[in-house]
Amino acid sequence: MTPSGTDIRTARLDLLPLRVEHATEMAGVLADPALHHFIGGTPDALTARYRRLVAGSPDPDVTWLNWVLRLREDSRLTGTVQATLGAAHGTAEIAWVVGTPWQGRGLAKEAAVALVAWLTAYPVRSITAHIHPDHHASAAVARAAGLIPTPERQDGEVRWECAGHAGGTGG
């Protein structure tokens, strides 16, 4: 099975490979403008974005992996996780977002921990995330997923690396 077609299951969540059909429900999940500034929140904008993501990276050396988070207890989509694999899948940059109504329940942490575990088993040599220095909730998610902050900055965000994969050295 290709990595993009893999379901990941946690205690409360099903991480399902992104499909264009998820756009309508995800528009409501991501509707709070406080979540982000660059991704459209309308069904049409998300449908267009999801079409691009599902089609895959135009760079043959890069693989985009995107999952929606389905909370099993009420069968609702609640957010997303993603990994951008590069250099023959030796590196992964990860990100997550959980809709405002579901924040504070540990769902982002649960999904990010599962994603890092999946990537480690896949395997990748280096796992990173970039987090705004004032985004304490996202920093807590990164820490729970085994990432540690580095002194490096990119576009004002702190580079976090998986403790067991820092610098891609495997140690």
GROMACS .gro file of C-alpha atoms in nm:
model
  171
    1MET     CA    1   0.000   0.000   0.000
    2THR     CA    2   0.128   0.348  -0.077
    3PRO     CA    3   0.183   0.572   0.223
    4SER     CA    4  -0.092   0.810   0.111
    5GLY     CA    5  -0.354   0.535   0.129
    6THR     CA    6  -0.286   0.436   0.488
    7ASP     CA    7  -0.543   0.475   0.767
    8ILE     CA    8  -0.397   0.537   1.111
    9ARG     CA    9  -0.603   0.449   1.419
   10THR     CA   10  -0.562   0.589   1.771
   11ALA     CA   11  -0.764   0.540   2.088
   12ARG     CA   12  -1.027   0.795   1.980
   13LEU     CA   13  -0.943   0.892   1.624
   14ASP     CA   14  -0.930   0.752   1.276
   15LEU     CA   15  -0.676   0.936   1.062
   16LEU     CA   16  -0.820   0.895   0.715
   17PRO     CA   17  -0.637   0.979   0.393
   18LEU     CA   18  -0.764   1.313   0.265
   19ARG     CA   19  -1.026   1.303  -0.010
   20VAL     CA   20  -1.178   1.592  -0.201
   21GLU     CA   21  -1.517   1.488  -0.059
   22HIS     CA   22  -1.397   1.588   0.291
   23ALA     CA   23  -1.392   1.957   0.191
   24THR     CA   24  -1.756   2.033   0.273
   25GLU     CA   25  -1.741   1.901   0.630
   26MET     CA   26  -1.388   2.036   0.685
   27ALA     CA   27  -1.499   2.387   0.582
   28GLY     CA   28  -1.708   2.396   0.899
   29VAL     CA   29  -1.428   2.246   1.109
   30LEU     CA   30  -1.179   2.507   0.986
   31ALA     CA   31  -1.419   2.803   0.974
   32ASP     CA   32  -1.270   2.989   1.272
   33PRO     CA   33  -1.036   3.254   1.124
   34ALA     CA   34  -0.817   3.231   1.434
   35LEU     CA   35  -0.697   2.888   1.320
   36HIS     CA   36  -0.496   3.009   1.022
   37HIS     CA   37  -0.451   3.287   0.775
   38PHE     CA   38  -0.372   3.112   0.447
   39ILE     CA   39  -0.620   2.828   0.396
   40GLY     CA   40  -0.964   2.923   0.276
   41GLY     CA   41  -1.251   2.821   0.496
   42THR     CA   42  -1.525   2.792   0.236
   43PRO     CA   43  -1.622   2.459   0.084
   44ASP     CA   44  -1.518   2.584  -0.264
   45ALA     CA   45  -1.175   2.701  -0.145
   46LEU     CA   46  -1.113   2.377   0.044
   47THR     CA   47  -1.234   2.168  -0.249
   48ALA     CA   48  -0.980   2.339  -0.475
   49ARG     CA   49  -0.704   2.300  -0.215
   50TYR     CA   50  -0.790   1.935  -0.150
   51ARG     CA   51  -0.788   1.863  -0.524
   52ARG     CA   52  -0.428   1.996  -0.539
   53LEU     CA   53  -0.325   1.799  -0.230
   54VAL     CA   54  -0.488   1.474  -0.344
   55ALA     CA   55  -0.326   1.510  -0.688
   56GLY     CA   56   0.012   1.509  -0.514
   57SER     CA   57   0.323   1.717  -0.528
   58PRO     CA   58   0.441   1.825  -0.872
   59ASP     CA   59   0.797   1.756  -0.749
   60PRO     CA   60   0.874   1.384  -0.793
   61ASP     CA   61   1.112   1.401  -0.494
   62VAL     CA   62   0.835   1.521  -0.260
   63THR     CA   63   0.532   1.328  -0.135
   64TRP     CA   64   0.239   1.499   0.032
   65LEU     CA   65   0.055   1.293   0.293
   66ASN     CA   66  -0.263   1.439   0.437
   67TRP     CA   67  -0.518   1.292   0.674
   68VAL     CA   68  -0.843   1.416   0.822
   69LEU     CA   69  -0.913   1.334   1.185
   70ARG     CA   70  -1.242   1.158   1.249
   71LEU     CA   71  -1.349   1.144   1.612
   72ARG     CA   72  -1.509   0.801   1.637
   73GLU     CA   73  -1.740   0.879   1.931
   74ASP     CA   74  -1.953   1.109   1.716
   75SER     CA   75  -1.824   1.022   1.367
   76ARG     CA   76  -1.725   1.386   1.301
   77LEU     CA   77  -1.421   1.528   1.128
   78THR     CA   78  -1.228   1.746   1.373
   79GLY     CA   79  -0.902   1.846   1.203
   80THR     CA   80  -0.607   1.739   0.991
   81VAL     CA   81  -0.249   1.620   1.012
   82GLN     CA   82   0.001   1.627   0.730
   83ALA     CA   83   0.350   1.518   0.646
   84THR     CA   84   0.560   1.635   0.356
   85LEU     CA   85   0.813   1.366   0.273
   86GLY     CA   86   1.126   1.465   0.088
   87ALA     CA   87   1.457   1.331  -0.037
   88ALA     CA   88   1.334   0.980  -0.111
   89HIS     CA   89   1.124   0.990   0.208
   90GLY     CA   90   1.425   1.049   0.429
   91THR     CA   91   1.274   1.364   0.579
   92ALA     CA   92   0.928   1.457   0.698
   93GLU     CA   93   0.789   1.795   0.792
   94ILE     CA   94   0.468   1.761   0.989
   95ALA     CA   95   0.180   1.989   1.084
   96TRP     CA   96  -0.159   1.962   1.249
   97VAL     CA   97  -0.474   2.163   1.304
   98VAL     CA   98  -0.781   2.084   1.513
   99GLY     CA   99  -1.102   2.283   1.484
  100THR     CA  100  -1.175   2.523   1.766
  101PRO     CA  101  -1.473   2.328   1.910
  102TRP     CA  102  -1.250   2.023   1.963
  103GLN     CA  103  -0.943   2.197   2.103
  104GLY     CA  104  -0.837   2.130   2.461
  105ARG     CA  105  -0.930   1.761   2.442
  106GLY     CA  106  -0.587   1.626   2.347
  107LEU     CA  107  -0.690   1.536   1.992
  108ALA     CA  108  -0.401   1.720   1.823
  109LYS     CA  109  -0.158   1.552   2.060
  110GLU     CA  110  -0.310   1.209   1.998
  111ALA     CA  111  -0.298   1.256   1.620
  112ALA     CA  112   0.056   1.402   1.615
  113VAL     CA  113   0.191   1.122   1.837
  114ALA     CA  114   0.034   0.864   1.606
  115LEU     CA  115   0.170   1.039   1.296
  116VAL     CA  116   0.525   1.052   1.434
  117ALA     CA  117   0.505   0.684   1.534
  118TRP     CA  118   0.379   0.595   1.186
  119LEU     CA  119   0.654   0.798   1.019
  120THR     CA  120   0.920   0.642   1.242
  121ALA     CA  121   0.801   0.296   1.141
  122TYR     CA  122   0.776   0.397   0.775
  123PRO     CA  123   1.075   0.498   0.830
  124VAL     CA  124   1.206   0.849   0.789
  125ARG     CA  125   1.538   0.976   0.920
  126SER     CA  126   1.434   1.329   1.015
  127ILE     CA  127   1.100   1.463   1.144
  128THR     CA  128   1.050   1.837   1.186
  129ALA     CA  129   0.777   2.090   1.252
  130HIS     CA  130   0.779   2.470   1.246
  131ILE     CA  131   0.582   2.643   1.521
  132HIS     CA  132   0.529   3.010   1.603
  133PRO     CA  133   0.717   3.089   1.926
  134ASP     CA  134   0.397   3.219   2.091
  135HIS     CA  135   0.183   2.917   1.997
  136HIS     CA  136   0.212   2.736   2.330
  137ALA     CA  137  -0.060   2.479   2.260
  138SER     CA  138   0.110   2.368   1.939
  139ALA     CA  139   0.446   2.357   2.119
  140ALA     CA  140   0.290   2.125   2.378
  141VAL     CA  141   0.164   1.900   2.096
  142ALA     CA  142   0.512   1.891   1.940
  143ARG     CA  143   0.672   1.808   2.275
  144ALA     CA  144   0.421   1.527   2.337
  145ALA     CA  145   0.503   1.387   1.991
  146GLY     CA  146   0.872   1.370   2.084
  147LEU     CA  147   0.992   1.685   1.913
  148ILE     CA  148   1.224   1.937   2.077
  149PRO     CA  149   1.279   2.303   1.986
  150THR     CA  150   1.603   2.404   1.818
  151PRO     CA  151   1.763   2.748   1.795
  152GLU     CA  152   1.681   2.756   1.422
  153ARG     CA  153   1.408   2.984   1.287
  154GLN     CA  154   1.228   2.978   0.953
  155ASP     CA  155   0.991   3.260   0.863
  156GLY     CA  156   0.980   3.356   1.232
  157GLU     CA  157   0.884   3.006   1.345
  158VAL     CA  158   1.089   2.776   1.566
  159ARG     CA  159   1.217   2.458   1.405
  160TRP     CA  160   1.130   2.153   1.616
  161GLU     CA  161   1.298   1.817   1.554
  162CYS     CA  162   1.210   1.468   1.666
  163ALA     CA  163   1.443   1.394   1.956
  164GLY     CA  164   1.531   1.051   1.817
  165HIS     CA  165   1.579   1.194   1.468
  166ALA     CA  166   1.739   1.534   1.532
  167GLY     CA  167   1.942   1.651   1.238
  168GLY     CA  168   1.863   1.333   1.046
  169THR     CA  169   2.139   1.144   1.223
  170GLY     CA  170   1.912   0.893   1.389
  171GLY     CA  171   2.048   0.986   1.728
   0.00000   0.00000   0.00000
